[in-house]
Amino acid sequence: MKNSTFSKMMLGCVAFASMATAAQAQVTFEKNSDVSNKFYEVHRATPLWADFNNDGLMDIYYGGTSCCYGWTVGGYLVKNLGELNIETITEYKKEIVKEEVTDEAGNVTVVEQERIVGMMNGLPYSSFGMGSLTFDFNQDGLVDFIFTNRGGNNSGTTKGLVLVKNLGNYMFEVVNDEALASLHWGGNETSFNEDQEAGCISVGDYDKDGYTDLICQGVGDKGRFVKLLKNVQGDHFEFAAVFNPLAWDVETNKRGVYKKTDDSVDEEGVVVPGSYIQEPTMEARPMSHGSVAFADFDNDGWLDVVTTGYADGDDSDPAVGPQIGGDVIRIYKNMQNGKFQDVTNLLCAEGETVTEVERRWGTEDSWLVCVDFNQDGKVDILITGSVTGREKKQAMLLMNVSEEGKIAFEETATGLSPISGTTCRIASMADLNGDDYPDFVKLGWTSYDDINNWRFAVDYSNGSTDYTMNLFDNTQPGEIGGFFAESTTSFGDLDGDNLLDVIASGWAGSRGDTVIFSRNSTDAEVIAPAAPENVKVVVVDGKAIVTWEAAYLNNGNEAMYNLYLKNNETGETRTIVPANPETGYQLGYAQYNAYVLSGGEDPTYTFENVPEGNYTVGVQAVTYSYAASEFATAAIETGVDKAYSDDVVRVSVNESGIAVYSEANAVVKVYTADGSLVAKGVTNKRIAVPGNGVYVVKANGNVVKVVK
């Protein structure tokens, strides 16, 4: 870490120390009936929050089941008008359907019936919707979303992942995507991934083509799966078989990752089972009722994959032997060439097998989240659930200790509530009390302190990674106030104070359908970080390499980062997380693993495959309550001569060397990244350097980092 960065960190620590008492606030909520009465009441609804019209206010979409209308499902758009004023839109699209009706005598008649099939604004019908995610599918600057649609209940739809495209002006379009439809979600009719919905999908641009991709886990008509769906230029998804397996002699279970020959019949008519061969399927390990996530574990700027859950075994191959199933964990490293490599074997301690790693950290009925838990610039893995070989429920933290490109983790105690089955109920992670650390809200089965029952857990941070654990035996924990439904909840900022509020939906006994808004009344102030400084960008061989000085949260730790790259001529913009480029406001609540971390080094990010043109790069700092700075920007013109400009000097880089252009004549010195002087010259003349790499150029008292 450079001296300038260290100085800023110290300043951040001083600020944190002065506010430590205020930051350690108990999470509290207050039910707001005036707002709640404006919601259309349903149950089995998980509201999705997004700024659909880019006005800096979070809107809401939700489905749900209505007991008032024959237990059908619905769809509702809530426009946020500001100052806790909302408008709920319920304009429905109807069609005439023909149904065959058979009477007691067996006579069949065709009856025409009017059925609601969606909303006039293009939004679908659905219930629940846990695990749904916002992202910009086609990079048009409007936030889209992927929705877990349970279908049924006269909704006119079948169960599946539904992609919804934002057309602007509160109009939407359901994308009839062939790849998504072909998943054929199986298992329980009313659930995804065998009730583990919140962890069944993750989004991220794994191949850095500028379009956000999708990975999902679940059960279909052909069994369990982990599928990667590549986003094809914002038009549709297509399946990508890009996972290199462990070596043949290392892989513990070849089912699904190595090909198997067809069964045959011998001369006596006896069926001979097929056998596994040393030819990869290039598919990820098939598993279900666990979780899957994109995350950059080795801080190389490319998204890796982690997945955990239950995998089937296979006893049918006498030649290869039994393939042992069970709870597993798999980690895939992004090889930066469109493919991944299974590196689970690298997690083995000396003398340990992959099977032992799988049994130590493999979970089912689990919720897996990737978050920089200790805020050291590296993304960690937090898993709550059931673990093979461990008697009680677990809350495991796999602390990221990766170095020099090698992915490695160490299990660390968390102090969080150990619960399983959270994702079939409630599972949320966000900073609720303004101390810049994520808090956790869960509902599931716990064995903590020999409770062995369902409990509601609210674990809030105490100004650090130390947590206050709260376990409640009812759906309305009085200690924190507000209303929390046993069925579903979701968090978002409705009133614009950067404190995340809650909307809960459930069946309230004799009261029936319930949708209740509770305002976050925690005695805390959320402070957005300052924008990153000294943003610089160089373009080499179609790569836009962005660097900036670290930005800090109010607690003294480094922030997360979001970036965009805009072509100033065409307007085409790549964004990592959808945000308003003018204000920096986040357009949805993305998974934390979607953001860029520094890895504890000078922060940098590289955009790949950048055509020639004029570009603007933006970098912003983001907190764990999604409060964000404005974007700090830098401009670059790409071409044969790759250039960087600041207020005093202009540095150009091409194959022949480096040149510094300035009105004043001055000595130019060129250093390697480790500080070694490798070249010397004067301004306005090109200087030869020994090879390609990262160089530090000094001239006229200015310091510029470039890449050749």
XYZ file of C-alpha atoms in Angstrom:
708
model
C 0.000 0.000 0.000
C 1.399 3.346 -1.032
C 2.108 6.158 1.455
C -0.730 8.353 0.167
C -3.156 5.519 0.623
C -1.851 4.817 4.109
C -2.309 8.471 5.090
C -5.922 8.456 3.997
C -6.521 5.216 5.878
C -5.205 6.787 9.058
C -7.474 9.787 8.598
C -10.391 7.372 8.144
C -9.439 5.563 11.344
C -9.421 8.830 13.294
C -12.880 9.657 11.977
C -14.101 6.219 12.940
C -12.700 6.464 16.445
C -14.542 9.720 17.036
C -17.859 8.154 16.002
C -17.474 4.675 17.464
C -20.127 5.133 20.136
C -22.717 6.482 17.727
C -22.028 3.775 15.145
C -22.702 0.868 17.501
C -26.451 1.348 17.363
C -29.081 -1.255 18.123
C -31.230 -1.955 15.075
C -34.817 -0.738 15.554
C -37.835 -0.449 13.258
C -41.198 1.279 13.543
C -44.352 0.111 11.779
C -45.864 2.783 9.528
C -49.580 2.222 8.933
C -50.047 5.256 6.670
C -47.616 3.814 4.122
C -48.681 0.207 4.662
C -52.283 1.058 3.805
C -51.168 2.123 0.320
C -49.841 -1.340 -0.516
C -52.165 -3.863 -2.117
C -52.424 -6.641 0.456
C -51.254 -10.137 -0.487
C -49.202 -12.864 1.090
C -46.304 -14.949 -0.269
C -44.631 -11.845 -1.689
C -40.970 -10.857 -1.616
C -40.802 -7.244 -2.817
C -38.041 -6.381 -5.292
C -36.564 -2.897 -4.944
C -35.224 -0.910 -7.889
C -35.029 2.663 -9.149
C -36.905 1.928 -12.355
C -36.980 5.524 -13.642
C -33.565 6.814 -12.479
C -35.017 9.532 -10.238
C -33.010 8.590 -7.133
C -35.959 6.908 -5.383
C -36.443 3.167 -4.912
C -39.575 1.760 -6.533
C -40.976 -1.675 -5.706
C -42.364 -4.613 -7.654
C -44.011 -7.562 -5.970
C -46.342 -10.439 -6.705
C -48.170 -12.582 -4.204
C -51.251 -14.638 -3.522
C -54.565 -12.961 -2.763
C -57.201 -14.654 -0.636
C -59.675 -11.964 -1.744
C -59.607 -13.107 -5.373
C -59.805 -16.870 -5.265
C -56.201 -17.406 -4.190
C -54.890 -16.201 -7.522
C -51.520 -14.512 -7.807
C -51.005 -10.910 -8.805
C -48.454 -8.290 -9.782
C -48.040 -4.803 -8.318
C -45.822 -1.832 -9.159
C -45.219 0.697 -6.392
C -44.036 4.104 -7.640
C -41.992 6.024 -5.078
C -43.065 9.676 -5.226
C -40.775 10.798 -2.396
C -41.340 11.758 1.247
C -42.986 8.382 1.985
C -45.633 8.986 -0.642
C -46.276 5.999 -2.919
C -48.672 4.997 -5.685
C -49.571 1.325 -6.217
C -50.355 0.378 -9.825
C -52.758 -2.543 -10.413
C -53.769 -2.288 -14.060
C -54.129 -5.821 -15.395
C -53.861 -7.406 -18.807
C -56.573 -9.963 -19.511
C -57.204 -12.567 -22.217
C -59.954 -15.058 -23.085
C -58.914 -18.668 -22.618
C -60.804 -21.801 -23.610
C -61.044 -24.680 -21.143
C -62.637 -28.115 -21.486
C -65.129 -28.938 -18.728
C -66.402 -32.492 -18.137
C -69.729 -33.028 -16.361
C -70.801 -36.045 -14.260
C -72.093 -37.831 -17.341
C -68.758 -37.496 -19.078
C -69.897 -34.844 -21.525
C -67.179 -32.396 -22.516
C -67.936 -28.766 -23.249
C -65.624 -25.877 -24.094
C -65.981 -22.870 -21.823
C -64.500 -19.456 -22.481
C -63.101 -17.747 -19.442
C -61.442 -14.375 -18.903
C -58.112 -14.646 -17.132
C -55.605 -12.079 -15.923
C -52.219 -12.872 -17.483
C -50.099 -9.952 -16.310
C -49.979 -6.209 -15.917
C -50.654 -3.589 -18.562
C -47.158 -2.199 -17.991
C -45.626 -5.568 -18.980
C -44.726 -6.849 -15.502
C -45.518 -10.507 -14.850
C -47.652 -12.264 -12.271
C -45.895 -14.247 -9.582
C -45.777 -15.244 -5.939
C -42.822 -15.222 -3.569
C -39.859 -14.192 -5.745
C -37.099 -14.903 -3.249
C -33.611 -14.697 -4.716
C -34.575 -12.270 -7.479
C -31.790 -9.940 -8.646
C -31.421 -6.580 -10.390
C -28.885 -5.942 -13.175
C -28.663 -4.144 -16.523
C -29.269 -6.943 -19.013
C -28.771 -4.921 -22.202
C -26.584 -2.091 -20.848
C -29.025 0.663 -21.755
C -28.738 2.426 -18.399
C -32.084 1.111 -17.104
C -32.199 -1.513 -14.365
C -33.687 -4.885 -15.369
C -34.208 -7.945 -13.188
C -34.353 -11.735 -13.137
C -37.327 -13.078 -11.229
C -38.047 -16.453 -9.608
C -41.624 -16.952 -10.815
C -43.479 -19.789 -9.108
C -46.347 -19.619 -11.611
C -49.564 -21.523 -10.929
C -52.617 -20.095 -9.171
C -54.270 -19.055 -12.457
C -51.332 -16.814 -13.307
C -51.098 -18.160 -16.845
C -47.393 -18.887 -16.336
C -45.272 -21.894 -15.470
C -42.520 -22.048 -12.882
C -39.205 -20.680 -14.064
C -36.738 -17.827 -14.080
C -38.293 -14.808 -15.745
C -36.162 -12.079 -17.293
C -37.838 -8.671 -17.194
C -36.469 -5.820 -19.314
C -37.056 -2.200 -18.313
C -38.253 -0.189 -21.322
C -38.353 3.140 -19.497
C -41.273 5.281 -18.337
C -42.428 2.442 -16.048
C -42.980 0.088 -18.982
C -41.521 -3.425 -19.047
C -41.164 -6.484 -21.256
C -40.849 -10.141 -20.277
C -38.069 -11.631 -22.399
C -39.143 -15.051 -23.656
C -35.693 -16.563 -23.379
C -35.271 -20.061 -24.817
C -32.371 -21.024 -22.539
C -34.187 -19.983 -19.366
C -37.343 -21.831 -20.454
C -35.385 -25.026 -21.142
C -34.211 -25.362 -17.539
C -37.522 -27.091 -16.704
C -37.345 -26.524 -12.957
C -38.460 -29.644 -11.134
C -38.850 -30.710 -7.538
C -41.593 -29.205 -5.418
C -44.174 -27.426 -7.541
C -44.011 -24.295 -5.446
C -40.280 -23.812 -5.005
C -36.921 -23.447 -6.678
C -33.802 -25.420 -5.841
C -35.697 -27.558 -3.336
C -36.730 -24.505 -1.281
C -33.296 -22.881 -1.266
C -34.241 -19.947 -3.448
C -32.195 -17.011 -2.200
C -28.943 -18.660 -3.186
C -29.951 -20.317 -6.441
C -28.881 -17.535 -8.858
C -26.022 -15.063 -9.189
C -25.150 -12.495 -11.870
C -21.842 -11.130 -13.134
C -19.823 -10.541 -16.308
C -17.587 -13.628 -16.168
C -16.027 -13.163 -19.643
C -15.741 -9.350 -19.540
C -17.582 -8.772 -22.799
C -19.588 -5.959 -21.215
C -22.789 -7.957 -20.637
C -23.886 -9.472 -17.322
C -24.158 -13.270 -17.273
C -26.118 -15.662 -15.047
C -25.264 -18.794 -13.093
C -27.941 -20.883 -11.409
C -28.357 -24.039 -9.356
C -31.390 -26.290 -9.036
C -33.288 -29.386 -10.108
C -34.798 -29.981 -13.570
C -36.350 -32.837 -15.479
C -32.839 -34.247 -16.037
C -31.793 -33.989 -12.396
C -29.642 -31.555 -10.435
C -27.645 -28.883 -12.220
C -25.331 -25.900 -12.006
C -25.692 -23.980 -15.273
C -23.824 -20.974 -16.629
C -25.837 -18.842 -19.040
C -23.875 -16.406 -21.179
C -25.520 -13.086 -21.987
C -25.323 -12.680 -25.771
C -25.038 -8.913 -26.346
C -28.068 -8.093 -24.238
C -30.372 -10.094 -26.514
C -30.656 -13.566 -24.978
C -28.893 -16.172 -22.870
C -27.156 -19.299 -24.137
C -25.670 -22.164 -22.140
C -21.894 -22.163 -21.738
C -20.115 -25.442 -20.964
C -16.800 -23.947 -19.811
C -15.786 -25.801 -16.621
C -12.592 -27.858 -16.678
C -12.874 -30.618 -14.025
C -10.326 -31.810 -11.546
C -7.868 -34.314 -12.929
C -9.251 -37.832 -13.464
C -7.300 -39.320 -10.559
C -8.184 -36.429 -8.226
C -11.914 -36.087 -8.947
C -13.955 -37.811 -6.208
C -17.195 -38.122 -8.199
C -17.081 -38.219 -11.994
C -20.853 -38.035 -12.397
C -21.771 -35.039 -14.510
C -18.197 -33.809 -15.018
C -16.817 -36.694 -17.087
C -18.696 -38.325 -19.956
C -20.157 -41.805 -19.602
C -20.714 -44.322 -22.383
C -24.210 -45.650 -23.070
C -25.397 -48.914 -21.574
C -25.035 -51.919 -23.863
C -26.378 -55.459 -24.111
C -24.031 -58.453 -24.288
C -24.490 -61.620 -26.332
C -26.601 -63.179 -23.604
C -28.945 -60.202 -23.432
C -27.541 -58.880 -20.165
C -27.403 -55.107 -19.797
C -23.853 -53.860 -19.323
C -23.747 -50.456 -17.612
C -21.849 -47.686 -19.333
C -18.536 -46.522 -17.977
C -16.978 -43.131 -17.350
C -14.280 -42.044 -19.792
C -11.576 -39.433 -19.487
C -13.429 -36.854 -21.568
C -14.826 -33.847 -19.655
C -18.428 -32.713 -20.078
C -17.190 -29.172 -19.324
C -20.192 -28.775 -17.006
C -19.963 -27.691 -13.379
C -20.567 -30.278 -10.652
C -24.366 -30.927 -10.648
C -25.895 -30.162 -7.248
C -28.946 -28.618 -5.633
C -30.509 -27.123 -2.449
C -27.381 -25.175 -1.778
C -26.076 -21.897 -3.192
C -24.015 -20.584 -6.093
C -22.195 -17.270 -6.547
C -19.825 -15.333 -8.773
C -16.971 -13.668 -6.859
C -13.399 -12.590 -7.543
C -11.570 -14.599 -4.889
C -7.999 -13.963 -6.084
C -8.454 -10.247 -6.924
C -7.289 -10.660 -10.506
C -10.315 -8.726 -11.802
C -12.084 -11.836 -13.148
C -15.107 -13.461 -11.498
C -14.627 -16.952 -10.094
C -17.420 -19.312 -8.993
C -18.284 -21.054 -5.724
C -21.114 -23.529 -5.331
C -22.219 -25.796 -2.511
C -25.081 -28.250 -2.110
C -25.992 -31.929 -2.478
C -24.546 -33.948 -5.377
C -25.745 -37.418 -6.421
C -23.398 -40.377 -6.449
C -23.287 -43.304 -8.889
C -22.888 -46.995 -8.062
C -23.575 -48.305 -11.579
C -20.050 -48.303 -13.039
C -18.184 -51.517 -12.116
C -15.049 -50.470 -14.000
C -14.485 -47.110 -12.326
C -16.048 -47.987 -8.986
C -18.613 -46.218 -6.787
C -18.826 -42.447 -7.201
C -19.640 -41.086 -3.767
C -22.334 -38.418 -3.484
C -23.247 -36.099 -0.624
C -22.781 -32.499 0.431
C -20.001 -30.838 -1.528
C -18.315 -27.510 -2.185
C -16.627 -26.577 -5.440
C -14.541 -23.526 -6.350
C -13.780 -22.676 -9.971
C -11.028 -20.230 -10.931
C -11.628 -17.985 -13.934
C -8.811 -18.681 -16.410
C -9.401 -15.374 -18.258
C -9.980 -17.193 -21.556
C -13.714 -17.880 -21.278
C -13.210 -21.035 -19.194
C -12.985 -22.024 -15.528
C -10.781 -24.555 -13.751
C -11.952 -26.569 -10.730
C -9.385 -25.715 -8.031
C -11.125 -27.322 -5.045
C -8.055 -29.522 -4.600
C -6.012 -26.417 -3.744
C -8.098 -26.060 -0.568
C -6.660 -29.313 0.770
C -4.281 -29.122 3.698
C -1.166 -31.303 3.561
C -2.247 -34.937 3.368
C -5.919 -34.028 2.973
C -8.176 -35.253 0.145
C -10.824 -33.393 -1.845
C -13.446 -35.596 -0.181
C -12.346 -34.328 3.222
C -12.629 -30.713 2.030
C -16.118 -31.446 0.675
C -17.230 -32.974 3.953
C -15.737 -30.112 5.959
C -17.360 -27.244 4.051
C -20.007 -28.805 1.813
C -23.514 -27.780 2.961
C -27.142 -28.200 2.022
C -30.266 -26.331 3.145
C -27.777 -23.524 3.151
C -27.378 -19.850 2.444
C -24.049 -18.857 0.944
C -23.060 -15.224 0.601
C -19.793 -13.731 -0.603
C -18.822 -10.574 1.264
C -15.622 -8.936 2.497
C -16.478 -9.804 6.089
C -13.378 -8.293 7.740
C -13.017 -5.554 5.068
C -9.426 -6.354 4.131
C -10.123 -6.023 0.399
C -10.712 -9.752 -0.197
C -14.117 -11.375 -0.606
C -14.885 -14.111 1.958
C -17.508 -16.882 1.979
C -20.163 -17.048 4.690
C -22.302 -20.195 4.842
C -25.163 -20.975 7.211
C -26.728 -24.429 7.076
C -26.296 -28.150 7.702
C -22.824 -29.627 7.339
C -22.029 -33.314 6.978
C -20.184 -34.584 10.039
C -21.245 -31.685 12.267
C -24.061 -32.397 14.664
C -25.448 -28.867 14.988
C -26.320 -26.139 12.519
C -23.442 -23.944 11.419
C -22.541 -20.376 10.565
C -19.175 -20.906 8.876
C -16.932 -18.101 7.708
C -14.294 -19.068 5.154
C -11.872 -16.171 5.458
C -10.069 -15.398 2.221
C -6.301 -15.744 2.680
C -5.452 -15.946 -1.020
C -2.016 -14.725 -2.098
C -0.239 -14.398 -5.447
C -3.185 -15.643 -7.443
C -3.720 -18.794 -5.375
C -7.222 -19.176 -3.933
C -7.155 -20.198 -0.266
C -9.496 -19.992 2.744
C -9.351 -20.504 6.513
C -12.434 -21.239 8.615
C -13.052 -18.593 11.269
C -15.666 -18.348 14.032
C -18.294 -15.655 13.373
C -20.551 -15.218 16.372
C -23.539 -15.218 13.979
C -26.695 -17.256 14.516
C -26.248 -20.820 13.194
C -29.362 -21.552 11.135
C -30.346 -23.848 8.256
C -33.169 -23.563 5.758
C -32.903 -19.770 5.723
C -33.460 -19.417 2.019
C -36.871 -21.072 2.081
C -37.912 -18.387 4.532
C -35.961 -15.185 5.014
C -32.334 -14.375 4.325
C -31.025 -10.815 4.073
C -27.650 -9.155 4.494
C -27.121 -5.395 4.590
C -25.871 -2.649 6.893
C -28.958 -1.809 8.946
C -27.409 0.318 11.716
C -25.071 2.588 9.793
C -21.729 1.311 11.090
C -20.538 0.238 7.617
C -20.587 -3.468 8.476
C -23.231 -5.833 7.086
C -25.929 -7.133 9.423
C -27.887 -10.359 8.985
C -31.607 -11.164 9.184
C -32.576 -14.834 8.922
C -35.433 -17.195 9.632
C -34.754 -20.911 9.817
C -34.048 -23.931 11.992
C -31.397 -23.583 14.684
C -29.788 -25.945 17.143
C -28.058 -23.102 18.964
C -28.096 -23.545 22.732
C -30.097 -26.770 22.152
C -33.138 -24.817 20.908
C -33.802 -27.216 17.988
C -36.671 -25.224 16.507
C -37.516 -22.450 14.067
C -36.202 -19.049 15.081
C -36.055 -15.529 13.723
C -32.505 -14.146 13.901
C -31.396 -10.518 13.780
C -27.602 -10.302 14.100
C -26.374 -6.717 14.025
C -22.780 -5.552 14.155
C -21.222 -3.663 17.021
C -19.046 -1.298 15.059
C -16.835 -4.202 13.938
C -17.054 -7.853 13.014
C -18.345 -8.493 16.538
C -22.099 -9.165 16.461
C -25.048 -9.070 18.807
C -27.027 -12.271 18.243
C -30.805 -12.102 18.626
C -32.967 -15.215 18.354
C -36.755 -14.852 18.618
C -39.497 -17.449 18.791
C -42.109 -15.325 17.032
C -42.432 -13.269 13.882
C -42.402 -9.872 15.593
C -39.292 -9.477 17.701
C -40.350 -6.787 20.141
C -36.811 -5.725 20.923
C -36.304 -4.244 17.474
C -39.905 -3.221 16.772
C -41.561 -3.056 13.376
C -43.250 -5.960 11.666
C -41.477 -9.034 10.325
C -43.540 -11.736 8.651
C -42.777 -15.420 8.966
C -43.239 -15.754 5.237
C -41.151 -13.117 3.448
C -39.326 -9.834 4.009
C -37.063 -7.594 1.972
C -35.061 -4.468 2.749
C -34.701 -1.178 0.899
C -34.572 2.565 1.475
C -38.054 3.964 0.895
C -37.680 7.349 2.584
C -34.270 8.314 1.168
C -32.307 8.540 4.434
C -29.880 5.715 3.418
C -31.136 3.546 6.305
C -32.694 0.368 4.924
C -36.371 -0.123 5.755
C -38.338 -3.379 5.617
C -41.467 -4.603 3.847
C -42.935 -7.845 5.195
C -45.629 -9.984 3.643
C -47.456 -12.930 5.152
C -50.674 -14.597 6.168
C -51.903 -12.927 9.351
C -54.522 -15.435 10.507
C -57.970 -13.869 10.696
C -56.592 -10.662 9.167
C -55.701 -12.521 5.986
C -53.303 -10.962 3.510
C -50.695 -8.622 4.964
C -48.134 -6.267 3.453
C -46.607 -3.981 6.075
C -43.924 -1.305 5.772
C -41.672 -0.655 8.771
C -39.343 2.332 8.753
C -35.789 1.925 9.999
C -35.772 4.049 13.174
C -32.222 3.172 14.277
C -30.458 6.090 15.967
C -27.704 6.267 13.386
C -26.612 8.302 10.391
C -25.423 6.680 7.180
C -22.601 8.664 5.613
C -21.696 8.102 1.992
C -17.942 7.906 1.295
C -16.059 10.540 -0.643
C -15.473 9.867 -4.312
C -12.169 8.169 -5.187
C -9.382 10.536 -6.204
C -6.697 10.468 -8.870
C -8.603 8.252 -11.328
C -6.339 7.331 -14.229
C -6.725 5.114 -17.239
C -4.399 3.802 -19.936
C -5.408 1.653 -22.900
C -3.054 -1.040 -24.156
C -3.956 -3.727 -26.700
C -7.671 -3.119 -26.267
C -7.498 -3.161 -22.461
C -8.594 -0.091 -20.480
C -6.616 -0.291 -17.229
C -8.121 1.944 -14.548
C -6.343 2.944 -11.331
C -7.410 5.203 -8.479
C -6.615 6.054 -4.888
C -8.403 4.053 -2.225
C -11.601 5.496 -0.730
C -12.701 4.786 2.819
C -15.853 4.088 4.754
C -16.690 6.054 7.858
C -15.405 3.141 9.974
C -11.892 3.583 8.562
C -11.941 0.530 6.293
C -11.779 0.556 2.515
C -15.003 0.851 0.528
C -16.301 -1.319 -2.292
C -16.063 0.097 -5.816
C -18.328 0.363 -8.830
C -17.154 1.402 -12.308
C -18.475 2.302 -15.719
C -16.877 2.742 -19.143
C -18.757 4.974 -21.591
C -18.094 5.417 -25.288
C -18.611 9.147 -25.727
C -19.379 8.808 -29.450
C -21.935 5.974 -29.359
C -23.172 6.310 -25.768
C -22.594 2.581 -25.215
C -21.823 2.069 -21.544
C -20.504 -0.868 -19.559
C -21.465 -0.850 -15.889
C -20.465 -3.350 -13.234
C -23.468 -2.534 -11.036
C -26.347 -0.396 -12.408
C -26.073 3.157 -11.087
C -27.006 6.667 -12.161
C -23.821 8.061 -13.786
C -24.719 11.638 -12.831
C -25.530 11.136 -9.146
C -23.946 7.779 -8.355
C -27.250 6.466 -6.946
C -27.457 2.655 -7.047
C -30.377 1.502 -9.188
C -30.849 -1.744 -7.252
C -29.466 -3.770 -4.371
C -26.775 -5.895 -5.976
C -25.007 -8.812 -4.351
C -21.910 -7.484 -2.596
C -19.693 -9.857 -4.564
C -20.600 -7.926 -7.712
C -18.525 -4.933 -6.591
C -14.782 -4.504 -7.079
C -12.412 -4.892 -4.125
C -8.786 -3.818 -3.898
C -7.301 -7.020 -2.510
C -5.449 -4.880 0.004
C -3.331 -3.334 -2.769
C -3.662 -0.182 -4.854
C -7.145 -0.489 -6.400
C -7.349 -1.223 -10.133
C -9.730 -2.723 -12.667
C -9.307 -3.632 -16.331
C -12.002 -3.424 -19.002
C -11.310 -5.964 -21.746
C -11.923 -5.763 -25.506
C -12.257 -1.987 -25.741
C -12.554 -0.767 -29.372
C -10.901 2.451 -30.513
C -12.827 5.569 -29.553
C -13.281 8.349 -27.011
C -14.198 7.097 -23.558
C -15.084 8.277 -20.081
C -14.337 6.058 -17.092
C -16.169 6.507 -13.802
C -15.256 5.089 -10.377
C -17.349 5.372 -7.208
C -17.111 4.148 -3.605
C -20.031 2.189 -2.116
C -21.000 1.241 1.448
C -22.745 -1.878 2.782
C -25.989 0.093 3.032
C -25.591 0.970 -0.672
C -24.907 4.640 0.026
C -22.498 5.665 -2.718
C -20.297 8.553 -3.735
C -20.578 10.337 -7.036
C -18.470 8.938 -9.839
C -14.981 10.345 -10.190
C -14.156 10.353 -13.897
C -11.271 10.339 -16.339
C -11.257 10.600 -20.129
C -9.209 8.608 -22.616
C -8.879 8.471 -26.392
C -7.793 5.092 -27.703
C -5.882 4.541 -30.898
C -2.438 3.630 -32.093
C -0.984 5.919 -29.488
C -2.457 5.112 -26.075
C -2.550 8.226 -23.947
C -3.195 9.557 -20.484
C -3.645 13.242 -19.710
C -3.645 15.216 -16.487
C -3.517 18.942 -15.730
C 0.188 19.321 -16.542
C 1.532 16.532 -18.723
C 0.343 14.092 -21.363
C 1.893 10.630 -21.495
C 1.611 8.444 -24.581
C 2.523 4.772 -24.882
C 3.117 2.726 -28.016
C 5.323 -0.120 -29.151
C 8.381 2.116 -29.548
C 8.304 3.479 -26.018
C 6.968 6.204 -23.737
C 6.782 9.932 -24.366
C 5.880 12.778 -22.018
C 4.506 15.920 -23.674
C 4.637 19.207 -21.785
C 5.043 22.913 -22.522
C 7.967 23.014 -20.130
C 11.200 21.157 -20.878
C 12.067 18.755 -18.124
C 13.861 15.538 -17.274
C 11.738 12.376 -17.480
C 12.489 9.307 -15.368
C 10.860 5.926 -15.866
C 10.688 3.370 -13.039
C 9.366 -0.172 -12.749
C 6.511 -0.866 -10.339
C 9.028 -1.884 -7.663
C 10.839 1.473 -7.901
C 13.845 0.568 -10.089
C 14.990 3.278 -12.538
C 15.033 1.745 -16.049
C 15.044 4.722 -18.449
C 15.782 8.433 -18.557
C 15.100 11.162 -21.085
C 13.474 14.551 -21.628
C 9.946 15.746 -22.323
C 8.560 15.770 -25.887
C 10.843 12.951 -27.020
C 10.054 9.243 -26.979
C 11.990 7.140 -24.483
C 12.702 3.469 -25.092
C 11.914 1.087 -22.216
C 13.155 -2.504 -21.811
C 9.821 -4.310 -22.345
C 6.121 -4.446 -21.618
C 4.755 -3.984 -18.128
C 3.694 -1.396 -15.560
C 5.878 1.739 -15.358
C 5.900 4.831 -13.171
C 6.771 7.993 -15.082
C 8.004 11.132 -13.264
C 8.309 14.561 -14.894
C 7.768 18.158 -13.785
C 6.952 16.953 -10.276
C 4.131 14.780 -11.635
C 3.835 11.001 -11.252
C 1.900 8.913 -13.782
C 1.432 5.128 -13.772
C 1.254 3.617 -17.282
C 1.055 0.156 -18.785
C 2.985 -0.840 -21.914
